[in-house]
C-alpha cells in the first residue's frame, strides 16, 4: 500500500489507471503537466447508483469514491461520518485539505460537492457491505444470484444471535446471559440521560465471525433500518431493494425472527450484582450497560470534540498554535473505556463498530472562591480597597518626599512619575470594574439597590446602553476616583502622608478624566 496518500486519493489514482486510457492532464508551471483530478472526479461521480445496489462498474466506481476517507491508514469499519460523502454533505473544512491534495480550486470543489450531494447515503452503506473486499467492482456480488447466496448465509447465521439493548458481555466478556431487549422505556422531562429520554441503537449478541448479520440489519432502505422492515413484515420493500421474489423475502423475514425474538432473561453469576435497599428489604439489581445509549453518547461527544467544523478548525489551530476568531466547545475530563481488548467484535455488534466509549466525569460541582465582591453600598472601600494599591501609594509618597530643588531628577520627570502612578491606580480600578461586570453577567447576582445610582450605571450590565450614551454618571465617577486616590494614600501612609490640597486634586482629576472612555 502506498503511504502518505489519503484513501480517497489512492482510490482515485487506482480508478484513473484502471479505467481511463488517457488520464486527464493540465498544464502547470514551467511547461510541465500533472493529473487533472477535477476532470477525473467529475468523470467518475456523474454516474451514481440508480438502484439500491450498483448495476454496473461505473456505479461501483462512484460509490467507492463516495465511501473513501481522508485517512492515510486503512479503515476496516464503515462509518458514514468518515466518508467523503459526509464531508461534502456538511461542507466540512477538511475538504480544503482534500482540495489542496488534489490541486482543486474552490470553484471546482464546489462542483464536486454538488455532485456528491446527489448520492443517497443508504445506498453507499449497502454497497460497502456487499462489495468484494479484493475487487470493489465484482458485479456478481450485487447481482440477484450473488445477493441471494450472501443474504441466505446471513439469514442462517442470524439464528446464532440475539437482538439486545443491554449486552451482558459489556459487564463481563464471558457472560452469555441475560440477553434482553427493552425498548418500551417512557420518556420524561426529568433531566436524566437514560433509556427512553434519548435516541438509541439496537445491538446484537453474536459470534465475532457472524457480525455481517448486525451490519445487514443496520442497513437502511427508504430511511428505515432493515430490522424495522423485518419487524413490520415489509416484505415488498425488501424484495424490491434486493431484487428478489416475494417468497424469498418472506423466507428471509422468517429466518431473522429467531434473533429478534430469542431474548433470555436468566441471570449470570459474572454480572455485577448489587443489593438495593427497598422498603421491605433488598432488591437485587444486575448492572447492564445500555449499549445503544452509550455509543450514541459517544457519537455526540465526538461531534462536539472532533468532527464538527468548528471543533476541527479549533483543534487544527491549537496544533499550529494560532488564534481563531471564534469559540468552540469541548467536553472535558472524559474517561475512555473499551471492552474486548484487541477483539472488540467478540462483545457485540455496536462494540465492534465504535470500539470504545466515554464515561463522563462523575463528581459534585466544585465551588470556586472569587476574589471579586459585588459591592452593596459603594464600590469604593468594598471592592476597591486602597490596600490592594499600597505599592502605588508607597511609590508616590517617595516622590512627594523628594524636594524638587535638590532632586537630581528633572521636575518634569517627577511630575510624569506622579501621573504614571495615578494611571496605575486607574488601571487597577478599570480592571476591577470589568471583573464585576463579568461576574454580574455570568451569574444570577443582582446589583444592590443601595448602591448610588451612578455606581449602578457604572457596574450593571443592564445599564450598558445608558453608560454609552450619557456622561452625568461618568463625571461623578471621575470625581470619586480622584477623591478615593487621596483618601487611599492617606489611609495607607497614615501620619506619614503628605497633605494634598486642591491643586493635587485637580491634577488627579485631570489624569482620571483622560481615561473617561476606558471607564465607560
Short mmCIF file of C-alpha atoms in Angstrom, two decimals:
data_model
loop_
_atom_site.label_atom_id
_atom_site.label_comp_id
_atom_site.label_asym_id
_atom_site.label_seq_id
_atom_site.Cartn_x
_atom_site.Cartn_y
_atom_site.Cartn_z
CA UNK A 1 0.00 0.00 0.00
CA UNK A 2 1.21 3.49 -0.81
CA UNK A 3 1.72 5.54 2.28
CA UNK A 4 1.16 9.27 2.75
CA UNK A 5 -1.86 9.41 0.43
CA UNK A 6 -5.42 9.54 1.66
CA UNK A 7 -7.73 6.67 0.87
CA UNK A 8 -9.66 8.97 -1.49
CA UNK A 9 -6.50 9.83 -3.42
CA UNK A 10 -5.40 6.19 -3.58
CA UNK A 11 -8.77 5.03 -4.87
CA UNK A 12 -8.94 7.86 -7.41
CA UNK A 13 -5.44 7.07 -8.72
CA UNK A 14 -6.42 3.41 -8.95
CA UNK A 15 -9.55 4.19 -10.98
CA UNK A 16 -7.69 6.58 -13.30
CA UNK A 17 -5.14 3.87 -14.01
CA UNK A 18 -7.78 1.17 -14.39
CA UNK A 19 -10.49 2.96 -16.37
CA UNK A 20 -9.00 5.81 -18.37
CA UNK A 21 -6.86 5.17 -21.43
CA UNK A 22 -5.76 8.79 -21.46
CA UNK A 23 -5.57 10.24 -17.92
CA UNK A 24 -6.74 13.89 -17.97
CA UNK A 25 -3.84 16.33 -17.68
CA UNK A 26 -3.49 20.02 -17.02
CA UNK A 27 -0.55 22.30 -17.54
CA UNK A 28 1.31 23.67 -14.56
CA UNK A 29 4.41 25.85 -14.26
CA UNK A 30 7.47 25.52 -16.47
CA UNK A 31 5.59 23.69 -19.23
CA UNK A 32 5.03 20.64 -17.02
CA UNK A 33 1.71 18.86 -16.68
CA UNK A 34 0.01 16.88 -13.91
CA UNK A 35 -3.12 14.79 -13.47
CA UNK A 36 -6.29 16.86 -13.67
CA UNK A 37 -8.13 15.39 -10.67
CA UNK A 38 -11.11 17.68 -11.17
CA UNK A 39 -11.88 16.18 -14.58
CA UNK A 40 -11.22 12.68 -13.23
CA UNK A 41 -13.54 13.16 -10.24
CA UNK A 42 -16.37 14.66 -12.28
CA UNK A 43 -15.97 11.82 -14.77
CA UNK A 44 -16.46 9.16 -12.08
CA UNK A 45 -19.00 10.93 -9.87
CA UNK A 46 -21.50 11.69 -12.62
CA UNK A 47 -22.62 8.06 -12.56
CA UNK A 48 -24.35 7.41 -9.24
CA UNK A 49 -26.33 4.23 -8.37
CA UNK A 50 -29.89 4.28 -9.67
CA UNK A 51 -30.94 1.14 -7.79
CA UNK A 52 -30.35 0.17 -4.17
CA UNK A 53 -27.09 -1.50 -5.24
CA UNK A 54 -24.77 -0.70 -8.17
CA UNK A 55 -25.82 -2.06 -11.57
CA UNK A 56 -22.52 -1.63 -13.39
CA UNK A 57 -18.87 -0.90 -12.81
CA UNK A 58 -19.32 2.85 -13.23
CA UNK A 59 -21.77 2.91 -10.35
CA UNK A 60 -19.30 0.84 -8.30
CA UNK A 61 -16.54 3.38 -9.05
CA UNK A 62 -18.55 6.39 -7.94
CA UNK A 63 -19.70 4.55 -4.80
CA UNK A 64 -16.10 3.62 -3.95
CA UNK A 65 -15.04 7.28 -4.09
CA UNK A 66 -18.02 8.38 -2.01
CA UNK A 67 -17.23 5.96 0.84
CA UNK A 68 -13.50 6.77 0.77
CA UNK A 69 -11.99 8.56 3.75
CA UNK A 70 -9.33 11.21 4.11
CA UNK A 71 -7.30 8.85 6.29
CA UNK A 72 -3.92 7.60 5.19
CA UNK A 73 -4.34 4.36 7.12
CA UNK A 74 -6.68 1.54 6.13
CA UNK A 75 -10.13 1.73 7.76
CA UNK A 76 -11.88 -1.62 8.09
CA UNK A 77 -15.16 -0.47 9.69
CA UNK A 78 -17.65 1.64 7.78
CA UNK A 79 -18.66 4.87 9.49
CA UNK A 80 -20.58 7.38 7.45
CA UNK A 81 -19.03 10.23 9.45
CA UNK A 82 -15.60 9.36 8.00
CA UNK A 83 -16.61 9.33 4.33
CA UNK A 84 -16.05 11.84 1.54
CA UNK A 85 -19.83 11.92 1.10
CA UNK A 86 -20.31 13.14 4.68
CA UNK A 87 -17.66 15.85 4.33
CA UNK A 88 -19.36 17.14 1.18
CA UNK A 89 -22.82 16.97 2.76
CA UNK A 90 -21.91 19.29 5.64
CA UNK A 91 -19.23 21.22 3.69
CA UNK A 92 -16.63 20.22 6.25
CA UNK A 93 -13.35 22.22 6.35
CA UNK A 94 -11.40 19.00 5.78
CA UNK A 95 -12.44 19.49 2.14
CA UNK A 96 -9.88 22.31 1.96
CA UNK A 97 -7.14 19.77 2.68
CA UNK A 98 -8.60 17.37 0.12
CA UNK A 99 -8.77 20.20 -2.44
CA UNK A 100 -5.14 21.03 -1.75
CA UNK A 101 -4.13 17.37 -2.06
CA UNK A 102 -5.90 17.08 -5.43
CA UNK A 103 -5.00 20.61 -6.64
CA UNK A 104 -8.66 21.64 -6.92
CA UNK A 105 -9.78 25.26 -6.95
CA UNK A 106 -12.65 26.38 -4.69
CA UNK A 107 -14.97 26.54 -7.74
CA UNK A 108 -14.00 23.02 -8.75
CA UNK A 109 -14.52 21.72 -5.21
CA UNK A 110 -17.98 23.35 -5.10
CA UNK A 111 -18.92 21.48 -8.26
CA UNK A 112 -17.62 18.21 -6.79
CA UNK A 113 -19.62 18.82 -3.59
CA UNK A 114 -22.75 19.41 -5.64
CA UNK A 115 -22.25 16.06 -7.40
CA UNK A 116 -21.58 14.29 -4.09
CA UNK A 117 -24.81 15.55 -2.54
CA UNK A 118 -26.86 13.69 -5.15
CA UNK A 119 -25.71 10.32 -3.75
CA UNK A 120 -28.05 8.58 -1.30
CA UNK A 121 -26.34 7.61 1.97
CA UNK A 122 -28.21 4.36 2.49
CA UNK A 123 -27.10 3.03 -0.91
CA UNK A 124 -23.44 3.68 -0.06
CA UNK A 125 -23.62 1.66 3.17
CA UNK A 126 -25.26 -1.23 1.29
CA UNK A 127 -22.54 -1.04 -1.37
CA UNK A 128 -19.85 -1.12 1.34
CA UNK A 129 -21.36 -4.20 2.96
CA UNK A 130 -21.79 -6.30 -0.18
CA UNK A 131 -18.75 -5.23 -2.19
CA UNK A 132 -15.93 -7.68 -2.69
CA UNK A 133 -13.07 -6.63 -0.41
CA UNK A 134 -10.47 -7.51 -3.03
CA UNK A 135 -12.34 -6.29 -6.13
CA UNK A 136 -14.75 -3.46 -5.47
CA UNK A 137 -16.49 -3.78 -8.85
CA UNK A 138 -17.25 -7.51 -8.76
CA UNK A 139 -20.79 -7.27 -10.12
CA UNK A 140 -21.57 -10.86 -9.17
CA UNK A 141 -21.81 -9.75 -5.54
CA UNK A 142 -24.53 -7.21 -6.47
CA UNK A 143 -26.49 -9.46 -8.85
CA UNK A 144 -29.65 -11.18 -7.65
CA UNK A 145 -27.94 -14.56 -7.64
CA UNK A 146 -24.93 -13.29 -5.72
CA UNK A 147 -27.05 -11.39 -3.21
CA UNK A 148 -29.36 -14.34 -2.56
CA UNK A 149 -26.40 -16.50 -1.70
CA UNK A 150 -24.90 -13.90 0.65
CA UNK A 151 -28.16 -12.94 2.37
CA UNK A 152 -29.17 -16.60 2.69
CA UNK A 153 -25.99 -17.18 4.68
CA UNK A 154 -26.56 -14.03 6.76
CA UNK A 155 -30.12 -15.14 7.49
CA UNK A 156 -28.89 -18.60 8.50
CA UNK A 157 -26.19 -17.08 10.73
CA UNK A 158 -28.75 -14.83 12.39
CA UNK A 159 -30.09 -17.87 14.25
CA UNK A 160 -26.92 -17.77 16.36
CA UNK A 161 -27.53 -14.21 17.51
CA UNK A 162 -29.95 -12.25 19.66
CA UNK A 163 -31.02 -8.64 19.38
CA UNK A 164 -30.21 -6.95 22.69
CA UNK A 165 -30.22 -3.47 24.16
CA UNK A 166 -28.04 -4.24 27.21
CA UNK A 167 -25.23 -6.66 26.19
CA UNK A 168 -24.17 -8.75 29.20
CA UNK A 169 -20.67 -9.09 27.70
CA UNK A 170 -20.06 -5.41 28.36
CA UNK A 171 -20.27 -6.30 32.05
CA UNK A 172 -18.10 -9.41 31.72
CA UNK A 173 -16.83 -10.81 28.38
CA UNK A 174 -17.59 -14.38 29.49
CA UNK A 175 -21.25 -13.61 30.24
CA UNK A 176 -23.68 -15.21 27.84
CA UNK A 177 -26.81 -14.20 29.72
CA UNK A 178 -29.09 -12.39 30.10
CA UNK A 179 -29.94 -11.42 26.53
CA UNK A 180 -32.54 -8.75 26.92
CA UNK A 181 -34.01 -6.16 24.62
CA UNK A 182 -36.07 -3.43 26.21
CA UNK A 183 -37.40 -0.55 24.17
CA UNK A 184 -40.54 0.49 25.99
CA UNK A 185 -38.94 3.00 28.36
CA UNK A 186 -41.13 6.01 28.91
CA UNK A 187 -39.81 9.44 28.04
CA UNK A 188 -39.96 12.08 30.77
CA UNK A 189 -38.63 15.59 31.17
CA UNK A 190 -36.58 14.60 34.24
CA UNK A 191 -33.15 15.76 33.07
CA UNK A 192 -31.57 12.29 33.06
CA UNK A 193 -29.57 10.78 30.20
CA UNK A 194 -31.31 7.43 30.21
CA UNK A 195 -33.11 4.93 28.03
CA UNK A 196 -36.34 6.45 26.87
CA UNK A 197 -35.06 10.03 27.02
CA UNK A 198 -32.51 9.79 24.23
CA UNK A 199 -32.21 8.14 20.84
CA UNK A 200 -30.57 4.71 20.99
CA UNK A 201 -29.25 1.99 18.68
CA UNK A 202 -30.04 -1.71 18.70
CA UNK A 203 -27.21 -4.15 19.39
CA UNK A 204 -26.57 -7.80 18.57
CA UNK A 205 -25.14 -10.57 20.72
CA UNK A 206 -23.47 -12.97 18.23
CA UNK A 207 -20.21 -14.73 17.43
CA UNK A 208 -17.49 -12.47 16.08
CA UNK A 209 -17.35 -14.25 12.70
CA UNK A 210 -21.05 -13.60 12.09
CA UNK A 211 -21.13 -9.82 12.50
CA UNK A 212 -22.45 -9.40 8.97
CA UNK A 213 -25.85 -10.14 10.50
CA UNK A 214 -25.59 -6.92 12.54
CA UNK A 215 -24.38 -4.92 9.54
CA UNK A 216 -27.20 -6.23 7.34
CA UNK A 217 -29.89 -5.46 9.91
CA UNK A 218 -28.38 -1.97 10.32
CA UNK A 219 -28.76 -1.11 6.62
CA UNK A 220 -31.39 1.47 5.73
CA UNK A 221 -33.94 1.12 2.97
CA UNK A 222 -36.31 4.03 2.35
CA UNK A 223 -34.95 5.72 5.52
CA UNK A 224 -35.87 2.76 7.75
CA UNK A 225 -33.46 0.11 9.02
CA UNK A 226 -33.82 -3.43 7.68
CA UNK A 227 -34.51 -4.70 11.21
CA UNK A 228 -37.58 -2.44 11.37
CA UNK A 229 -38.78 -3.62 7.96
CA UNK A 230 -38.46 -7.21 9.21
CA UNK A 231 -40.33 -6.45 12.43
CA UNK A 232 -43.11 -4.78 10.46
CA UNK A 233 -43.20 -7.50 7.80
CA UNK A 234 -42.40 -5.06 4.97
CA UNK A 235 -41.65 -7.91 2.60
CA UNK A 236 -42.28 -5.87 -0.54
CA UNK A 237 -39.65 -3.25 0.41
CA UNK A 238 -37.02 -5.96 0.98
CA UNK A 239 -38.00 -7.72 -2.22
CA UNK A 240 -37.65 -4.55 -4.31
CA UNK A 241 -34.40 -3.39 -2.68
CA UNK A 242 -32.57 -6.68 -3.27
CA UNK A 243 -34.45 -7.61 -6.47
CA UNK A 244 -35.72 -10.99 -5.26
CA UNK A 245 -39.10 -12.68 -5.38
CA UNK A 246 -41.59 -12.01 -2.63
CA UNK A 247 -41.31 -15.62 -1.48
CA UNK A 248 -37.56 -15.26 -0.94
CA UNK A 249 -38.04 -12.02 1.02
CA UNK A 250 -40.69 -13.75 3.16
CA UNK A 251 -38.25 -16.55 3.87
CA UNK A 252 -35.60 -14.07 5.00
CA UNK A 253 -38.07 -12.27 7.24
CA UNK A 254 -38.98 -15.60 8.83
CA UNK A 255 -35.34 -16.63 9.24
CA UNK A 256 -34.48 -13.41 11.06
CA UNK A 257 -37.35 -13.78 13.52
CA UNK A 258 -35.27 -16.04 15.76
CA UNK A 259 -32.61 -13.42 16.51
CA UNK A 260 -35.25 -10.76 17.03
CA UNK A 261 -37.32 -12.78 19.49
CA UNK A 262 -34.80 -15.09 21.19
CA UNK A 263 -34.14 -12.99 24.29
CA UNK A 264 -33.32 -14.85 27.51
CA UNK A 265 -33.93 -13.16 30.84
CA UNK A 266 -31.99 -15.50 33.12
CA UNK A 267 -29.15 -14.01 35.15
CA UNK A 268 -25.50 -14.97 35.35
CA UNK A 269 -23.11 -15.01 38.34
CA UNK A 270 -20.47 -12.97 36.49
CA UNK A 271 -22.72 -9.94 36.13
CA UNK A 272 -22.09 -7.11 38.57
CA UNK A 273 -24.93 -7.50 41.00
CA UNK A 274 -25.86 -5.20 43.87
CA UNK A 275 -28.50 -5.32 46.56
CA UNK A 276 -30.52 -2.12 46.52
CA UNK A 277 -32.45 -1.28 49.71
CA UNK A 278 -36.23 -1.01 49.34
CA UNK A 279 -38.99 -0.64 51.92
CA UNK A 280 -39.40 -4.38 52.54
CA UNK A 281 -35.73 -5.40 52.41
CA UNK A 282 -33.40 -5.52 49.42
CA UNK A 283 -33.89 -5.77 45.69
CA UNK A 284 -31.17 -7.45 43.64
CA UNK A 285 -30.02 -5.35 40.70
CA UNK A 286 -27.96 -6.72 37.81
CA UNK A 287 -25.96 -3.89 36.29
CA UNK A 288 -26.01 -3.95 32.49
CA UNK A 289 -24.77 -1.34 30.06
CA UNK A 290 -27.30 0.25 27.66
CA UNK A 291 -25.04 -0.11 24.62
CA UNK A 292 -27.21 1.91 22.24
CA UNK A 293 -27.27 4.81 24.66
CA UNK A 294 -23.55 4.92 25.49
CA UNK A 295 -22.46 4.64 21.86
CA UNK A 296 -24.96 7.27 20.79
CA UNK A 297 -23.49 9.49 23.50
CA UNK A 298 -20.02 8.79 22.15
CA UNK A 299 -21.20 9.84 18.70
CA UNK A 300 -22.48 13.15 20.06
CA UNK A 301 -19.35 13.85 22.10
CA UNK A 302 -17.09 13.15 19.12
CA UNK A 303 -19.15 15.55 17.04
CA UNK A 304 -18.64 18.25 19.67
CA UNK A 305 -14.97 17.49 20.31
CA UNK A 306 -13.67 16.40 16.92
CA UNK A 307 -15.97 16.21 13.93
CA UNK A 308 -17.94 19.46 13.89
CA UNK A 309 -16.39 22.06 11.56
CA UNK A 310 -15.65 24.49 14.41
CA UNK A 311 -14.09 21.78 16.59
CA UNK A 312 -11.99 20.56 13.68
CA UNK A 313 -10.69 24.05 12.88
CA UNK A 314 -10.15 24.77 16.57
CA UNK A 315 -8.06 21.63 17.04
CA UNK A 316 -6.01 22.45 13.95
CA UNK A 317 -5.42 25.98 15.28
CA UNK A 318 -4.38 24.53 18.65
CA UNK A 319 -1.90 22.21 16.97
CA UNK A 320 -0.46 25.08 14.92
CA UNK A 321 -0.53 27.44 17.93
CA UNK A 322 -2.61 30.10 16.17
CA UNK A 323 -5.69 32.03 17.30
CA UNK A 324 -9.16 31.50 15.86
CA UNK A 325 -11.73 34.33 15.73
CA UNK A 326 -14.49 32.24 17.32
CA UNK A 327 -15.08 29.93 20.24
CA UNK A 328 -15.78 26.22 20.13
CA UNK A 329 -16.97 23.74 22.72
CA UNK A 330 -15.28 20.67 24.17
CA UNK A 331 -16.48 18.04 26.60
CA UNK A 332 -13.59 17.72 29.04
CA UNK A 333 -12.49 15.16 31.64
CA UNK A 334 -13.66 12.13 29.68
CA UNK A 335 -12.61 8.60 30.53
CA UNK A 336 -12.19 6.33 27.51
CA UNK A 337 -13.15 2.74 28.15
CA UNK A 338 -13.35 -0.27 25.89
CA UNK A 339 -14.36 -3.91 26.04
CA UNK A 340 -12.82 -6.92 24.36
CA UNK A 341 -9.27 -5.58 24.16
CA UNK A 342 -7.88 -6.28 20.70
CA UNK A 343 -11.02 -8.20 19.79
CA UNK A 344 -13.99 -5.84 20.34
CA UNK A 345 -16.00 -7.83 17.84
CA UNK A 346 -16.31 -10.60 20.44
CA UNK A 347 -18.51 -8.36 22.60
CA UNK A 348 -21.30 -7.10 20.33
CA UNK A 349 -22.07 -5.51 17.00
CA UNK A 350 -22.09 -1.94 18.34
CA UNK A 351 -18.92 -2.52 20.35
CA UNK A 352 -17.16 -3.63 17.17
CA UNK A 353 -18.42 -0.60 15.25
CA UNK A 354 -17.49 2.04 17.83
CA UNK A 355 -14.56 0.21 19.52
CA UNK A 356 -14.71 2.33 22.70
CA UNK A 357 -16.95 4.74 24.56
CA UNK A 358 -16.73 7.59 27.05
CA UNK A 359 -17.53 7.92 30.70
CA UNK A 360 -18.47 11.43 31.74
CA UNK A 361 -16.86 12.93 34.83
CA UNK A 362 -18.90 11.98 37.86
CA UNK A 363 -18.23 14.45 40.64
CA UNK A 364 -20.17 17.10 42.51
CA UNK A 365 -19.79 20.67 41.29
CA UNK A 366 -16.87 22.49 42.87
CA UNK A 367 -17.12 25.91 44.44
CA UNK A 368 -14.61 28.48 43.37
CA UNK A 369 -13.69 31.28 45.72
CA UNK A 370 -13.99 34.59 43.94
CA UNK A 371 -11.68 37.48 44.79
CA UNK A 372 -14.22 39.85 43.35
CA UNK A 373 -17.05 41.03 45.58
CA UNK A 374 -20.09 42.76 44.19
CA UNK A 375 -20.41 45.93 46.32
CA UNK A 376 -23.57 46.51 48.34
CA UNK A 377 -23.22 50.18 49.38
CA UNK A 378 -20.24 51.59 47.50
CA UNK A 379 -17.65 50.22 45.15
CA UNK A 380 -15.01 52.38 46.87
CA UNK A 381 -13.91 50.70 50.06
CA UNK A 382 -15.73 47.39 49.43
CA UNK A 383 -14.33 46.20 46.10
CA UNK A 384 -11.62 48.80 45.53
CA UNK A 385 -9.66 48.65 48.74
CA UNK A 386 -6.66 51.03 48.99
CA UNK A 387 -4.61 48.20 50.47
CA UNK A 388 -4.61 46.44 47.08
CA UNK A 389 -2.73 49.51 45.78
CA UNK A 390 -0.34 50.01 48.67
CA UNK A 391 2.72 49.68 46.40
CA UNK A 392 1.41 52.55 44.27
CA UNK A 393 0.87 54.77 47.30
CA UNK A 394 4.31 53.98 48.78
CA UNK A 395 5.93 54.80 45.44
CA UNK A 396 4.12 58.11 45.01
CA UNK A 397 4.85 59.03 48.65
CA UNK A 398 8.54 58.63 47.89
CA UNK A 399 8.22 61.15 45.07
CA UNK A 400 6.28 63.58 47.30
CA UNK A 401 9.07 63.47 49.87
CA UNK A 402 11.75 64.34 47.36
CA UNK A 403 12.43 68.11 47.31
CA UNK A 404 12.16 69.32 43.74
CA UNK A 405 15.04 71.79 44.10
CA UNK A 406 17.51 69.17 45.44
CA UNK A 407 16.46 66.22 43.30
CA UNK A 408 18.83 65.12 40.51
CA UNK A 409 15.72 64.06 38.58
CA UNK A 410 14.26 66.80 36.36
CA UNK A 411 10.98 68.17 37.68
CA UNK A 412 9.08 67.26 34.56
CA UNK A 413 10.14 63.63 35.02
CA UNK A 414 8.97 63.69 38.64
CA UNK A 415 5.59 65.09 37.58
CA UNK A 416 5.41 62.37 34.94
CA UNK A 417 6.19 59.79 37.61
CA UNK A 418 3.28 61.04 39.71
CA UNK A 419 0.96 60.83 36.72
CA UNK A 420 2.17 57.31 35.92
CA UNK A 421 1.34 56.08 39.44
CA UNK A 422 -2.10 57.71 39.27
CA UNK A 423 -2.61 55.92 35.94
CA UNK A 424 -1.68 52.57 37.54
CA UNK A 425 -4.36 53.21 40.17
CA UNK A 426 -6.92 53.94 37.43
CA UNK A 427 -5.93 50.79 35.52
CA UNK A 428 -6.48 48.77 38.69
CA UNK A 429 -9.96 50.25 39.08
CA UNK A 430 -10.86 49.62 35.41
CA UNK A 431 -9.76 46.00 35.77
CA UNK A 432 -11.87 45.56 38.91
CA UNK A 433 -14.93 47.12 37.32
CA UNK A 434 -14.75 44.82 34.30
CA UNK A 435 -14.41 41.83 36.65
CA UNK A 436 -17.57 42.91 38.49
CA UNK A 437 -19.44 43.39 35.20
CA UNK A 438 -18.37 39.90 34.04
CA UNK A 439 -19.40 38.36 37.36
CA UNK A 440 -22.81 40.02 37.16
CA UNK A 441 -23.37 38.92 33.55
CA UNK A 442 -22.40 35.27 34.20
CA UNK A 443 -24.27 34.79 37.47
CA UNK A 444 -27.69 35.43 38.89
CA UNK A 445 -26.34 38.08 41.29
CA UNK A 446 -28.27 41.35 41.09
CA UNK A 447 -26.83 44.79 41.60
CA UNK A 448 -27.71 46.21 45.01
CA UNK A 449 -30.35 48.94 45.11
CA UNK A 450 -28.36 50.52 47.97
CA UNK A 451 -25.55 51.49 45.62
CA UNK A 452 -25.53 55.11 44.47
CA UNK A 453 -27.32 55.42 41.15
CA UNK A 454 -24.18 56.48 39.25
CA UNK A 455 -22.37 53.34 40.52
CA UNK A 456 -25.29 51.14 39.41
CA UNK A 457 -24.97 52.62 35.92
CA UNK A 458 -21.21 52.11 36.05
CA UNK A 459 -21.36 48.42 37.01
CA UNK A 460 -24.62 46.74 35.97
CA UNK A 461 -24.80 45.01 32.54
CA UNK A 462 -28.39 46.18 32.07
CA UNK A 463 -27.18 49.81 32.10
CA UNK A 464 -24.76 49.36 29.23
CA UNK A 465 -26.78 51.48 26.82
CA UNK A 466 -27.07 54.31 29.38
CA UNK A 467 -23.32 54.10 30.03
CA UNK A 468 -22.58 54.57 26.36
CA UNK A 469 -24.99 57.44 25.73
CA UNK A 470 -24.77 59.63 28.86
CA UNK A 471 -21.97 61.39 30.76
CA UNK A 472 -23.56 62.59 34.00
CA UNK A 473 -22.77 59.40 35.89
CA UNK A 474 -19.24 59.38 34.40
CA UNK A 475 -18.42 62.82 35.76
CA UNK A 476 -19.32 61.59 39.25
CA UNK A 477 -17.15 58.50 38.78
CA UNK A 478 -14.16 60.65 37.76
CA UNK A 479 -14.62 62.85 40.82
CA UNK A 480 -14.99 59.85 43.17
CA UNK A 481 -11.89 58.13 41.81
CA UNK A 482 -9.81 61.25 42.36
CA UNK A 483 -11.09 61.60 45.94
CA UNK A 484 -10.59 57.87 46.60
CA UNK A 485 -6.98 58.17 45.46
CA UNK A 486 -6.25 60.86 48.02
CA UNK A 487 -8.15 59.01 50.77
CA UNK A 488 -6.40 55.75 49.90
CA UNK A 489 -2.99 57.43 50.02
CA UNK A 490 -3.76 58.95 53.44
CA UNK A 491 -5.10 55.65 54.79
CA UNK A 492 -2.13 53.56 53.69
CA UNK A 493 0.56 56.09 54.72
CA UNK A 494 -1.29 57.21 57.89
CA UNK A 495 0.52 60.01 59.77
CA UNK A 496 3.39 59.94 57.29
CA UNK A 497 1.15 61.05 54.45
CA UNK A 498 1.78 64.44 52.86
CA UNK A 499 -1.08 66.91 52.86
CA UNK A 500 -2.62 67.10 49.40
CA UNK A 501 -4.55 70.23 48.50
CA UNK A 502 -6.80 71.48 45.73
CA UNK A 503 -4.02 71.68 43.14
CA UNK A 504 -3.13 68.00 43.64
CA UNK A 505 -6.79 67.03 43.49
CA UNK A 506 -7.21 68.95 40.25
CA UNK A 507 -4.20 67.19 38.71
CA UNK A 508 -5.54 63.76 39.74
CA UNK A 509 -8.94 64.62 38.25
CA UNK A 510 -7.25 65.65 35.03
CA UNK A 511 -5.42 62.29 34.74
CA UNK A 512 -8.60 60.35 35.60
CA UNK A 513 -10.59 62.43 33.08
CA UNK A 514 -8.22 61.33 30.32
CA UNK A 515 -9.49 57.77 30.94
CA UNK A 516 -13.18 58.52 30.55
CA UNK A 517 -13.78 56.21 27.60
CA UNK A 518 -11.95 53.34 29.30
CA UNK A 519 -14.08 53.89 32.43
CA UNK A 520 -17.30 53.91 30.42
#
